[in-house]
C-alpha cells in the first residue's frame, strides 16, 4: 500500500472517530438531561472508557497522518489533489443526530410502558391473592390496630413481589376539619413493634391523635399529621377526582427512573383507598429486568 492510500486511510479513521465522539457525547447529554432509561450498563463508566478509547484512536490516526504527510512532502513528485463535494456526506452525518435522539426517547418510552404493564399485573394479582387483607386495609380507621395490621400486610406484599420496591395505601381523612390524604406503608411496622394497648380514647368525636403505651410503660402519641401523604398538584388533583367521583382510573407516573402506579380500590362502588406501588429502575429497556 503506497503512502497516499495510507494517508487517506488515516484520514478516514480520524473522521470516523470524531463523528463517533460527537454522537456519543450527544447521546450521553440527552440521557443525563432528560433522565432517559435506555441502557442496562453503568452508563457513566461506559462513557468514560468509550471517550478514552475514541480519543486514543484519534491520537493514533493523527500521529500516523502527520508522519505519512511528511513522507509525502519529502517525496512530492505529483501535483494536484482531488476536490470532492462532501455536502451529501455531511447531510447524512447530521441526519443521524435526530435519528439517535428518536432511538433514545423511544427506548425510554418502551421502558416506561413495560414497567407500567408489570406494575398493573402485580397490583391486580396481589389484590386477588389477598382479598381479606386488601379489604382490611381499605376499611380505614385511625386506630393503632389498623396501622399495625396495615404495616404487616404491606410488608408481606413487598416481600412476595419483586416487581416493586414499596407499596403504600392512601386514604382520605380530615385534620381539624381540613380534608387531607394519609399514607400508610410497611415501615410503620418498626415504629409499633413494641406497642401494646391504646390509652385514653374517651372522646367520641374523630381524633387527630392517638395515645398508647409501650412495654416499658412509656407513653407515645401518634398524630395524623405524621402520616400526611405529600403530593404535587397533579397527584392531588388525581386523588381528589378519584375519591370524590369514585373513579377507578389507574394512574401511572414515570420520571427519571422513578415509577409510581396509583391503583384505586372500590367497595360497593365507592373508592375507599388507593394503593401506591413504587419502584426505581436504574437501567432501561435493553437488558432490563
PDB file of C-alpha atoms in Angstrom:
ATOM      1  CA  UNK A   1       0.000   0.000   0.000  1.00  0.00           C
ATOM      2  CA  UNK A   2       1.503   3.367  -1.046  1.00  0.00           C
ATOM      3  CA  UNK A   3       1.807   6.444   1.120  1.00  0.00           C
ATOM      4  CA  UNK A   4      -1.160   8.222  -0.488  1.00  0.00           C
ATOM      5  CA  UNK A   5      -3.546   5.402   0.393  1.00  0.00           C
ATOM      6  CA  UNK A   6      -2.209   5.222   3.937  1.00  0.00           C
ATOM      7  CA  UNK A   7      -2.816   8.956   4.374  1.00  0.00           C
ATOM      8  CA  UNK A   8      -6.363   8.525   3.074  1.00  0.00           C
ATOM      9  CA  UNK A   9      -6.962   5.617   5.446  1.00  0.00           C
ATOM     10  CA  UNK A  10      -5.686   7.580   8.449  1.00  0.00           C
ATOM     11  CA  UNK A  11      -7.946  10.488   7.476  1.00  0.00           C
ATOM     12  CA  UNK A  12     -10.943   8.158   7.359  1.00  0.00           C
ATOM     13  CA  UNK A  13     -10.081   6.698  10.772  1.00  0.00           C
ATOM     14  CA  UNK A  14      -9.732  10.176  12.265  1.00  0.00           C
ATOM     15  CA  UNK A  15     -13.003  11.372  10.720  1.00  0.00           C
ATOM     16  CA  UNK A  16     -14.913   8.311  11.921  1.00  0.00           C
ATOM     17  CA  UNK A  17     -13.501   8.782  15.427  1.00  0.00           C
ATOM     18  CA  UNK A  18     -14.606  12.420  15.516  1.00  0.00           C
ATOM     19  CA  UNK A  19     -18.100  11.516  14.286  1.00  0.00           C
ATOM     20  CA  UNK A  20     -18.440   8.707  16.846  1.00  0.00           C
ATOM     21  CA  UNK A  21     -17.249  11.043  19.584  1.00  0.00           C
ATOM     22  CA  UNK A  22     -19.871  13.616  18.594  1.00  0.00           C
ATOM     23  CA  UNK A  23     -22.663  11.034  18.511  1.00  0.00           C
ATOM     24  CA  UNK A  24     -21.665   9.539  21.849  1.00  0.00           C
ATOM     25  CA  UNK A  25     -21.436  12.912  23.597  1.00  0.00           C
ATOM     26  CA  UNK A  26     -24.814  13.903  22.110  1.00  0.00           C
ATOM     27  CA  UNK A  27     -26.427  10.672  23.327  1.00  0.00           C
ATOM     28  CA  UNK A  28     -24.891  10.986  26.791  1.00  0.00           C
ATOM     29  CA  UNK A  29     -26.131  14.580  27.176  1.00  0.00           C
ATOM     30  CA  UNK A  30     -29.669  13.572  26.160  1.00  0.00           C
ATOM     31  CA  UNK A  31     -29.708  10.671  28.622  1.00  0.00           C
ATOM     32  CA  UNK A  32     -28.419  12.778  31.511  1.00  0.00           C
ATOM     33  CA  UNK A  33     -30.534  15.884  30.878  1.00  0.00           C
ATOM     34  CA  UNK A  34     -33.844  14.084  30.279  1.00  0.00           C
ATOM     35  CA  UNK A  35     -33.211  11.170  32.649  1.00  0.00           C
ATOM     36  CA  UNK A  36     -33.762   8.599  29.907  1.00  0.00           C
ATOM     37  CA  UNK A  37     -33.639   4.930  30.930  1.00  0.00           C
ATOM     38  CA  UNK A  38     -32.420   3.014  27.895  1.00  0.00           C
ATOM     39  CA  UNK A  39     -29.286   1.014  28.645  1.00  0.00           C
ATOM     40  CA  UNK A  40     -28.661  -1.551  31.345  1.00  0.00           C
ATOM     41  CA  UNK A  41     -24.925  -0.936  31.659  1.00  0.00           C
ATOM     42  CA  UNK A  42     -23.287   1.506  34.042  1.00  0.00           C
ATOM     43  CA  UNK A  43     -23.525   4.424  31.643  1.00  0.00           C
ATOM     44  CA  UNK A  44     -21.071   6.790  33.358  1.00  0.00           C
ATOM     45  CA  UNK A  45     -18.251   4.238  33.454  1.00  0.00           C
ATOM     46  CA  UNK A  46     -19.030   3.097  29.912  1.00  0.00           C
ATOM     47  CA  UNK A  47     -18.997   6.696  28.706  1.00  0.00           C
ATOM     48  CA  UNK A  48     -15.618   7.372  30.313  1.00  0.00           C
ATOM     49  CA  UNK A  49     -13.930   4.300  28.848  1.00  0.00           C
ATOM     50  CA  UNK A  50     -15.519   4.917  25.436  1.00  0.00           C
ATOM     51  CA  UNK A  51     -14.266   8.514  25.341  1.00  0.00           C
ATOM     52  CA  UNK A  52     -10.790   7.323  26.319  1.00  0.00           C
ATOM     53  CA  UNK A  53     -10.808   4.694  23.566  1.00  0.00           C
ATOM     54  CA  UNK A  54     -12.059   7.102  20.896  1.00  0.00           C
ATOM     55  CA  UNK A  55      -9.506   9.772  21.851  1.00  0.00           C
ATOM     56  CA  UNK A  56      -6.721   7.172  21.760  1.00  0.00           C
ATOM     57  CA  UNK A  57      -7.855   6.112  18.282  1.00  0.00           C
ATOM     58  CA  UNK A  58      -7.943   9.746  17.138  1.00  0.00           C
ATOM     59  CA  UNK A  59      -4.464  10.395  18.550  1.00  0.00           C
ATOM     60  CA  UNK A  60      -3.042   7.350  16.793  1.00  0.00           C
ATOM     61  CA  UNK A  61      -4.650   8.322  13.492  1.00  0.00           C
ATOM     62  CA  UNK A  62      -3.356  11.897  13.853  1.00  0.00           C
ATOM     63  CA  UNK A  63       0.222  10.788  14.519  1.00  0.00           C
ATOM     64  CA  UNK A  64       0.129   8.381  11.575  1.00  0.00           C
ATOM     65  CA  UNK A  65      -1.336  11.068   9.334  1.00  0.00           C
ATOM     66  CA  UNK A  66       1.376  13.586  10.254  1.00  0.00           C
ATOM     67  CA  UNK A  67       4.162  11.064   9.649  1.00  0.00           C
ATOM     68  CA  UNK A  68       2.763   9.977   6.292  1.00  0.00           C
ATOM     69  CA  UNK A  69       2.156  13.557   5.137  1.00  0.00           C
ATOM     70  CA  UNK A  70       5.747  14.457   5.989  1.00  0.00           C
ATOM     71  CA  UNK A  71       6.872  11.479   3.929  1.00  0.00           C
ATOM     72  CA  UNK A  72       4.699  12.582   1.006  1.00  0.00           C
ATOM     73  CA  UNK A  73       6.089  16.108   1.180  1.00  0.00           C
ATOM     74  CA  UNK A  74       9.611  14.735   1.018  1.00  0.00           C
ATOM     75  CA  UNK A  75       8.730  12.526  -1.953  1.00  0.00           C
ATOM     76  CA  UNK A  76       6.440  15.030  -3.682  1.00  0.00           C
ATOM     77  CA  UNK A  77       6.570  14.454  -7.400  1.00  0.00           C
ATOM     78  CA  UNK A  78       2.921  14.501  -8.150  1.00  0.00           C
ATOM     79  CA  UNK A  79       0.806  17.656  -8.030  1.00  0.00           C
ATOM     80  CA  UNK A  80      -2.840  18.365  -7.533  1.00  0.00           C
ATOM     81  CA  UNK A  81      -5.350  16.882  -5.223  1.00  0.00           C
ATOM     82  CA  UNK A  82      -8.837  15.693  -5.764  1.00  0.00           C
ATOM     83  CA  UNK A  83     -11.579  18.013  -4.520  1.00  0.00           C
ATOM     84  CA  UNK A  84     -14.763  16.181  -3.760  1.00  0.00           C
ATOM     85  CA  UNK A  85     -18.055  17.557  -2.654  1.00  0.00           C
ATOM     86  CA  UNK A  86     -18.815  16.467   0.879  1.00  0.00           C
ATOM     87  CA  UNK A  87     -22.256  18.028   1.187  1.00  0.00           C
ATOM     88  CA  UNK A  88     -24.093  14.742   0.767  1.00  0.00           C
ATOM     89  CA  UNK A  89     -21.946  13.040   3.384  1.00  0.00           C
ATOM     90  CA  UNK A  90     -22.373  15.994   5.743  1.00  0.00           C
ATOM     91  CA  UNK A  91     -26.162  15.870   5.432  1.00  0.00           C
ATOM     92  CA  UNK A  92     -26.144  12.140   6.131  1.00  0.00           C
ATOM     93  CA  UNK A  93     -23.991  12.609   9.220  1.00  0.00           C
ATOM     94  CA  UNK A  94     -26.222  15.398  10.548  1.00  0.00           C
ATOM     95  CA  UNK A  95     -29.320  13.273   9.934  1.00  0.00           C
ATOM     96  CA  UNK A  96     -28.011  10.733  12.424  1.00  0.00           C
ATOM     97  CA  UNK A  97     -28.487  13.176  15.334  1.00  0.00           C
ATOM     98  CA  UNK A  98     -32.318  13.321  15.186  1.00  0.00           C
ATOM     99  CA  UNK A  99     -32.413   9.577  14.481  1.00  0.00           C
ATOM    100  CA  UNK A 100     -30.249   8.931  17.535  1.00  0.00           C
ATOM    101  CA  UNK A 101     -32.492  11.151  19.662  1.00  0.00           C
ATOM    102  CA  UNK A 102     -35.563   9.282  18.394  1.00  0.00           C
ATOM    103  CA  UNK A 103     -33.992   5.935  19.333  1.00  0.00           C
ATOM    104  CA  UNK A 104     -33.136   7.146  22.853  1.00  0.00           C
ATOM    105  CA  UNK A 105     -36.549   8.645  23.564  1.00  0.00           C
ATOM    106  CA  UNK A 106     -38.210   5.595  22.021  1.00  0.00           C
ATOM    107  CA  UNK A 107     -36.205   3.280  24.261  1.00  0.00           C
ATOM    108  CA  UNK A 108     -37.151   5.331  27.310  1.00  0.00           C
ATOM    109  CA  UNK A 109     -40.827   5.195  26.307  1.00  0.00           C
ATOM    110  CA  UNK A 110     -40.699   1.414  25.857  1.00  0.00           C
ATOM    111  CA  UNK A 111     -39.060   1.060  29.265  1.00  0.00           C
ATOM    112  CA  UNK A 112     -41.845   3.067  30.923  1.00  0.00           C
ATOM    113  CA  UNK A 113     -44.571   1.130  29.090  1.00  0.00           C
ATOM    114  CA  UNK A 114     -43.041  -2.181  30.077  1.00  0.00           C
ATOM    115  CA  UNK A 115     -42.795  -1.092  33.717  1.00  0.00           C
ATOM    116  CA  UNK A 116     -46.402   0.096  33.689  1.00  0.00           C
ATOM    117  CA  UNK A 117     -47.641  -3.285  32.464  1.00  0.00           C
ATOM    118  CA  UNK A 118     -45.591  -5.115  35.092  1.00  0.00           C
ATOM    119  CA  UNK A 119     -46.881  -2.930  37.941  1.00  0.00           C
ATOM    120  CA  UNK A 120     -50.514  -3.226  36.827  1.00  0.00           C
ATOM    121  CA  UNK A 121     -50.235  -7.012  36.596  1.00  0.00           C
ATOM    122  CA  UNK A 122     -48.616  -7.173  40.038  1.00  0.00           C
ATOM    123  CA  UNK A 123     -51.293  -4.932  41.582  1.00  0.00           C
ATOM    124  CA  UNK A 124     -54.149  -6.969  40.122  1.00  0.00           C
ATOM    125  CA  UNK A 125     -52.534 -10.217  41.215  1.00  0.00           C
ATOM    126  CA  UNK A 126     -51.921  -9.086  44.801  1.00  0.00           C
ATOM    127  CA  UNK A 127     -55.464  -7.773  45.215  1.00  0.00           C
ATOM    128  CA  UNK A 128     -56.862 -11.097  44.006  1.00  0.00           C
ATOM    129  CA  UNK A 129     -54.500 -13.168  46.143  1.00  0.00           C
ATOM    130  CA  UNK A 130     -55.119 -11.187  49.347  1.00  0.00           C
ATOM    131  CA  UNK A 131     -58.797 -10.178  49.343  1.00  0.00           C
ATOM    132  CA  UNK A 132     -59.183 -10.211  53.130  1.00  0.00           C
ATOM    133  CA  UNK A 133     -56.041  -8.166  53.768  1.00  0.00           C
ATOM    134  CA  UNK A 134     -56.913  -5.718  50.999  1.00  0.00           C
ATOM    135  CA  UNK A 135     -60.395  -5.269  52.426  1.00  0.00           C
ATOM    136  CA  UNK A 136     -58.965  -4.673  55.904  1.00  0.00           C
ATOM    137  CA  UNK A 137     -56.559  -2.013  54.631  1.00  0.00           C
ATOM    138  CA  UNK A 138     -59.350  -0.289  52.708  1.00  0.00           C
ATOM    139  CA  UNK A 139     -61.539  -0.244  55.835  1.00  0.00           C
ATOM    140  CA  UNK A 140     -59.670   2.743  57.250  1.00  0.00           C
ATOM    141  CA  UNK A 141     -59.860   3.841  60.876  1.00  0.00           C
ATOM    142  CA  UNK A 142     -57.231   5.964  62.557  1.00  0.00           C
ATOM    143  CA  UNK A 143     -56.508   3.407  65.232  1.00  0.00           C
ATOM    144  CA  UNK A 144     -53.393   1.625  66.367  1.00  0.00           C
ATOM    145  CA  UNK A 145     -54.543  -1.883  65.299  1.00  0.00           C
ATOM    146  CA  UNK A 146     -55.281  -0.586  61.790  1.00  0.00           C
ATOM    147  CA  UNK A 147     -51.809   0.973  61.475  1.00  0.00           C
ATOM    148  CA  UNK A 148     -50.101  -2.172  62.763  1.00  0.00           C
ATOM    149  CA  UNK A 149     -52.096  -4.586  60.610  1.00  0.00           C
ATOM    150  CA  UNK A 150     -51.685  -2.436  57.502  1.00  0.00           C
ATOM    151  CA  UNK A 151     -47.920  -2.356  58.009  1.00  0.00           C
ATOM    152  CA  UNK A 152     -47.858  -6.151  58.324  1.00  0.00           C
ATOM    153  CA  UNK A 153     -49.967  -6.684  55.200  1.00  0.00           C
ATOM    154  CA  UNK A 154     -47.917  -4.263  53.104  1.00  0.00           C
ATOM    155  CA  UNK A 155     -44.675  -5.772  54.338  1.00  0.00           C
ATOM    156  CA  UNK A 156     -45.916  -9.188  53.210  1.00  0.00           C
ATOM    157  CA  UNK A 157     -46.852  -7.851  49.762  1.00  0.00           C
ATOM    158  CA  UNK A 158     -43.440  -6.245  49.274  1.00  0.00           C
ATOM    159  CA  UNK A 159     -41.668  -9.496  50.092  1.00  0.00           C
ATOM    160  CA  UNK A 160     -43.875 -11.547  47.772  1.00  0.00           C
ATOM    161  CA  UNK A 161     -43.338  -9.499  44.616  1.00  0.00           C
ATOM    162  CA  UNK A 162     -40.039  -8.097  43.337  1.00  0.00           C
ATOM    163  CA  UNK A 163     -41.714  -6.004  40.630  1.00  0.00           C
ATOM    164  CA  UNK A 164     -41.887  -3.022  43.011  1.00  0.00           C
ATOM    165  CA  UNK A 165     -39.791  -1.680  45.865  1.00  0.00           C
ATOM    166  CA  UNK A 166     -42.594  -0.471  48.098  1.00  0.00           C
ATOM    167  CA  UNK A 167     -46.368  -0.269  48.384  1.00  0.00           C
ATOM    168  CA  UNK A 168     -48.492   2.109  50.441  1.00  0.00           C
ATOM    169  CA  UNK A 169     -52.187   2.719  50.960  1.00  0.00           C
ATOM    170  CA  UNK A 170     -53.604   6.241  50.616  1.00  0.00           C
ATOM    171  CA  UNK A 171     -56.900   7.146  52.286  1.00  0.00           C
ATOM    172  CA  UNK A 172     -58.884  10.387  52.678  1.00  0.00           C
ATOM    173  CA  UNK A 173     -59.307  11.958  56.101  1.00  0.00           C
ATOM    174  CA  UNK A 174     -59.512  15.319  57.848  1.00  0.00           C
ATOM    175  CA  UNK A 175     -57.272  17.186  60.288  1.00  0.00           C
ATOM    176  CA  UNK A 176     -59.036  19.903  62.249  1.00  0.00           C
ATOM    177  CA  UNK A 177     -61.771  19.824  59.645  1.00  0.00           C
ATOM    178  CA  UNK A 178     -59.372  20.205  56.691  1.00  0.00           C
ATOM    179  CA  UNK A 179     -59.518  17.422  54.058  1.00  0.00           C
ATOM    180  CA  UNK A 180     -56.188  15.609  53.740  1.00  0.00           C
ATOM    181  CA  UNK A 181     -54.765  12.345  52.413  1.00  0.00           C
ATOM    182  CA  UNK A 182     -52.926   9.972  54.713  1.00  0.00           C
ATOM    183  CA  UNK A 183     -50.428   7.378  53.553  1.00  0.00           C
ATOM    184  CA  UNK A 184     -49.528   4.188  55.410  1.00  0.00           C
ATOM    185  CA  UNK A 185     -46.589   1.982  54.452  1.00  0.00           C
ATOM    186  CA  UNK A 186     -44.767  -1.122  55.625  1.00  0.00           C
ATOM    187  CA  UNK A 187     -42.101   0.797  57.535  1.00  0.00           C
ATOM    188  CA  UNK A 188     -44.582   1.791  60.204  1.00  0.00           C
ATOM    189  CA  UNK A 189     -44.244  -1.783  61.468  1.00  0.00           C
ATOM    190  CA  UNK A 190     -40.927  -0.875  63.110  1.00  0.00           C
ATOM    191  CA  UNK A 191     -42.432   2.092  64.956  1.00  0.00           C
ATOM    192  CA  UNK A 192     -45.070  -0.016  66.674  1.00  0.00           C
ATOM    193  CA  UNK A 193     -43.302  -3.319  67.180  1.00  0.00           C
ATOM    194  CA  UNK A 194     -43.352  -2.820  70.971  1.00  0.00           C
ATOM    195  CA  UNK A 195     -46.743  -1.160  71.219  1.00  0.00           C
ATOM    196  CA  UNK A 196     -49.475  -2.608  73.398  1.00  0.00           C
ATOM    197  CA  UNK A 197     -52.980  -1.452  74.269  1.00  0.00           C
ATOM    198  CA  UNK A 198     -54.011   2.077  73.379  1.00  0.00           C
ATOM    199  CA  UNK A 199     -54.785   4.506  76.173  1.00  0.00           C
ATOM    200  CA  UNK A 200     -57.324   7.303  76.690  1.00  0.00           C
ATOM    201  CA  UNK A 201     -59.718   7.355  73.779  1.00  0.00           C
ATOM    202  CA  UNK A 202     -62.819   8.582  75.533  1.00  0.00           C
ATOM    203  CA  UNK A 203     -63.808  11.331  73.100  1.00  0.00           C
ATOM    204  CA  UNK A 204     -66.449  10.094  70.712  1.00  0.00           C
ATOM    205  CA  UNK A 205     -65.510  12.666  68.077  1.00  0.00           C
ATOM    206  CA  UNK A 206     -62.868  11.751  65.461  1.00  0.00           C
ATOM    207  CA  UNK A 207     -59.459  12.447  66.971  1.00  0.00           C
ATOM    208  CA  UNK A 208     -56.316  13.657  65.221  1.00  0.00           C
ATOM    209  CA  UNK A 209     -54.046  11.925  67.732  1.00  0.00           C
ATOM    210  CA  UNK A 210     -53.699   8.551  69.409  1.00  0.00           C
ATOM    211  CA  UNK A 211     -52.147   7.889  72.805  1.00  0.00           C
ATOM    212  CA  UNK A 212     -50.747   4.473  73.600  1.00  0.00           C
ATOM    213  CA  UNK A 213     -48.244   2.746  75.848  1.00  0.00           C
ATOM    214  CA  UNK A 214     -45.207   0.657  75.088  1.00  0.00           C
ATOM    215  CA  UNK A 215     -43.967  -2.345  77.016  1.00  0.00           C
ATOM    216  CA  UNK A 216     -41.825  -0.123  79.242  1.00  0.00           C
ATOM    217  CA  UNK A 217     -44.928   1.994  80.040  1.00  0.00           C
ATOM    218  CA  UNK A 218     -43.620   4.944  78.062  1.00  0.00           C
ATOM    219  CA  UNK A 219     -46.485   6.970  76.661  1.00  0.00           C
ATOM    220  CA  UNK A 220     -46.381   7.751  72.943  1.00  0.00           C
ATOM    221  CA  UNK A 221     -48.535   9.936  70.722  1.00  0.00           C
ATOM    222  CA  UNK A 222     -49.398   9.174  67.104  1.00  0.00           C
ATOM    223  CA  UNK A 223     -50.605  12.129  65.060  1.00  0.00           C
ATOM    224  CA  UNK A 224     -52.427  12.103  61.762  1.00  0.00           C
ATOM    225  CA  UNK A 225     -50.031  14.802  60.620  1.00  0.00           C
ATOM    226  CA  UNK A 226     -47.204  12.251  60.851  1.00  0.00           C
ATOM    227  CA  UNK A 227     -48.878  10.238  58.078  1.00  0.00           C
ATOM    228  CA  UNK A 228     -49.726  13.054  55.690  1.00  0.00           C
ATOM    229  CA  UNK A 229     -49.183  11.962  52.106  1.00  0.00           C
ATOM    230  CA  UNK A 230     -47.047  14.552  50.318  1.00  0.00           C
ATOM    231  CA  UNK A 231     -48.104  15.104  46.719  1.00  0.00           C
ATOM    232  CA  UNK A 232     -47.641  17.613  43.927  1.00  0.00           C
ATOM    233  CA  UNK A 233     -50.534  19.443  42.268  1.00  0.00           C
ATOM    234  CA  UNK A 234     -51.087  16.786  39.602  1.00  0.00           C
ATOM    235  CA  UNK A 235     -51.224  13.978  42.149  1.00  0.00           C
ATOM    236  CA  UNK A 236     -53.551  15.896  44.464  1.00  0.00           C
ATOM    237  CA  UNK A 237     -55.919  16.562  41.571  1.00  0.00           C
ATOM    238  CA  UNK A 238     -55.881  12.865  40.678  1.00  0.00           C
ATOM    239  CA  UNK A 239     -56.620  11.786  44.269  1.00  0.00           C
ATOM    240  CA  UNK A 240     -59.362  14.372  44.618  1.00  0.00           C
ATOM    241  CA  UNK A 241     -61.007  13.243  41.384  1.00  0.00           C
ATOM    242  CA  UNK A 242     -60.648   9.578  42.312  1.00  0.00           C
ATOM    243  CA  UNK A 243     -62.213   9.830  45.767  1.00  0.00           C
ATOM    244  CA  UNK A 244     -64.861  12.451  45.007  1.00  0.00           C
ATOM    245  CA  UNK A 245     -66.040  10.885  41.734  1.00  0.00           C
ATOM    246  CA  UNK A 246     -65.497   7.265  42.875  1.00  0.00           C
ATOM    247  CA  UNK A 247     -63.251   6.743  39.887  1.00  0.00           C
ATOM    248  CA  UNK A 248     -61.286   3.533  39.360  1.00  0.00           C
ATOM    249  CA  UNK A 249     -58.916   5.040  36.799  1.00  0.00           C
ATOM    250  CA  UNK A 250     -55.334   3.827  37.195  1.00  0.00           C
ATOM    251  CA  UNK A 251     -52.623   6.490  37.130  1.00  0.00           C
ATOM    252  CA  UNK A 252     -49.006   5.770  36.126  1.00  0.00           C
ATOM    253  CA  UNK A 253     -46.163   8.254  36.589  1.00  0.00           C
ATOM    254  CA  UNK A 254     -42.620   7.794  35.238  1.00  0.00           C
ATOM    255  CA  UNK A 255     -39.904  10.323  35.977  1.00  0.00           C
ATOM    256  CA  UNK A 256     -36.129   9.829  35.820  1.00  0.00           C
ATOM    257  CA  UNK A 257     -36.309   6.135  36.591  1.00  0.00           C
ATOM    258  CA  UNK A 258     -38.894   6.522  39.365  1.00  0.00           C
ATOM    259  CA  UNK A 259     -42.153   4.713  38.628  1.00  0.00           C
ATOM    260  CA  UNK A 260     -45.408   5.055  40.555  1.00  0.00           C
ATOM    261  CA  UNK A 261     -48.700   3.281  39.972  1.00  0.00           C
ATOM    262  CA  UNK A 262     -51.870   4.532  41.671  1.00  0.00           C
ATOM    263  CA  UNK A 263     -54.326   1.645  41.901  1.00  0.00           C
ATOM    264  CA  UNK A 264     -57.807   2.587  43.265  1.00  0.00           C
ATOM    265  CA  UNK A 265     -59.714   0.112  45.406  1.00  0.00           C
ATOM    266  CA  UNK A 266     -63.507   0.237  45.475  1.00  0.00           C
ATOM    267  CA  UNK A 267     -66.031  -1.135  47.947  1.00  0.00           C
ATOM    268  CA  UNK A 268     -69.686  -1.258  46.929  1.00  0.00           C
ATOM    269  CA  UNK A 269     -68.963   1.084  44.032  1.00  0.00           C
ATOM    270  CA  UNK A 270     -67.183   3.641  46.215  1.00  0.00           C
ATOM    271  CA  UNK A 271     -63.457   4.340  46.037  1.00  0.00           C
ATOM    272  CA  UNK A 272     -62.232   3.980  49.613  1.00  0.00           C
ATOM    273  CA  UNK A 273     -58.462   3.669  49.139  1.00  0.00           C
ATOM    274  CA  UNK A 274     -55.684   3.983  46.579  1.00  0.00           C
ATOM    275  CA  UNK A 275     -52.727   1.611  46.611  1.00  0.00           C
ATOM    276  CA  UNK A 276     -49.456   3.240  45.581  1.00  0.00           C
ATOM    277  CA  UNK A 277     -46.877   0.886  44.057  1.00  0.00           C
ATOM    278  CA  UNK A 278     -43.429   2.467  43.705  1.00  0.00           C
ATOM    279  CA  UNK A 279     -40.249   1.305  42.044  1.00  0.00           C
ATOM    280  CA  UNK A 280     -36.925   2.684  40.916  1.00  0.00           C
ATOM    281  CA  UNK A 281     -35.242   1.264  37.848  1.00  0.00           C
ATOM    282  CA  UNK A 282     -31.621   2.227  37.444  1.00  0.00           C
ATOM    283  CA  UNK A 283     -31.274   0.909  33.916  1.00  0.00           C
ATOM    284  CA  UNK A 284     -33.514   0.728  30.884  1.00  0.00           C
ATOM    285  CA  UNK A 285     -35.170  -1.338  28.201  1.00  0.00           C
ATOM    286  CA  UNK A 286     -32.143  -3.019  26.634  1.00  0.00           C
ATOM    287  CA  UNK A 287     -31.481  -5.896  29.011  1.00  0.00           C
ATOM    288  CA  UNK A 288     -33.747  -4.553  31.743  1.00  0.00           C
ATOM    289  CA  UNK A 289     -35.151  -6.951  34.294  1.00  0.00           C
TER     290      UNK A 289
END
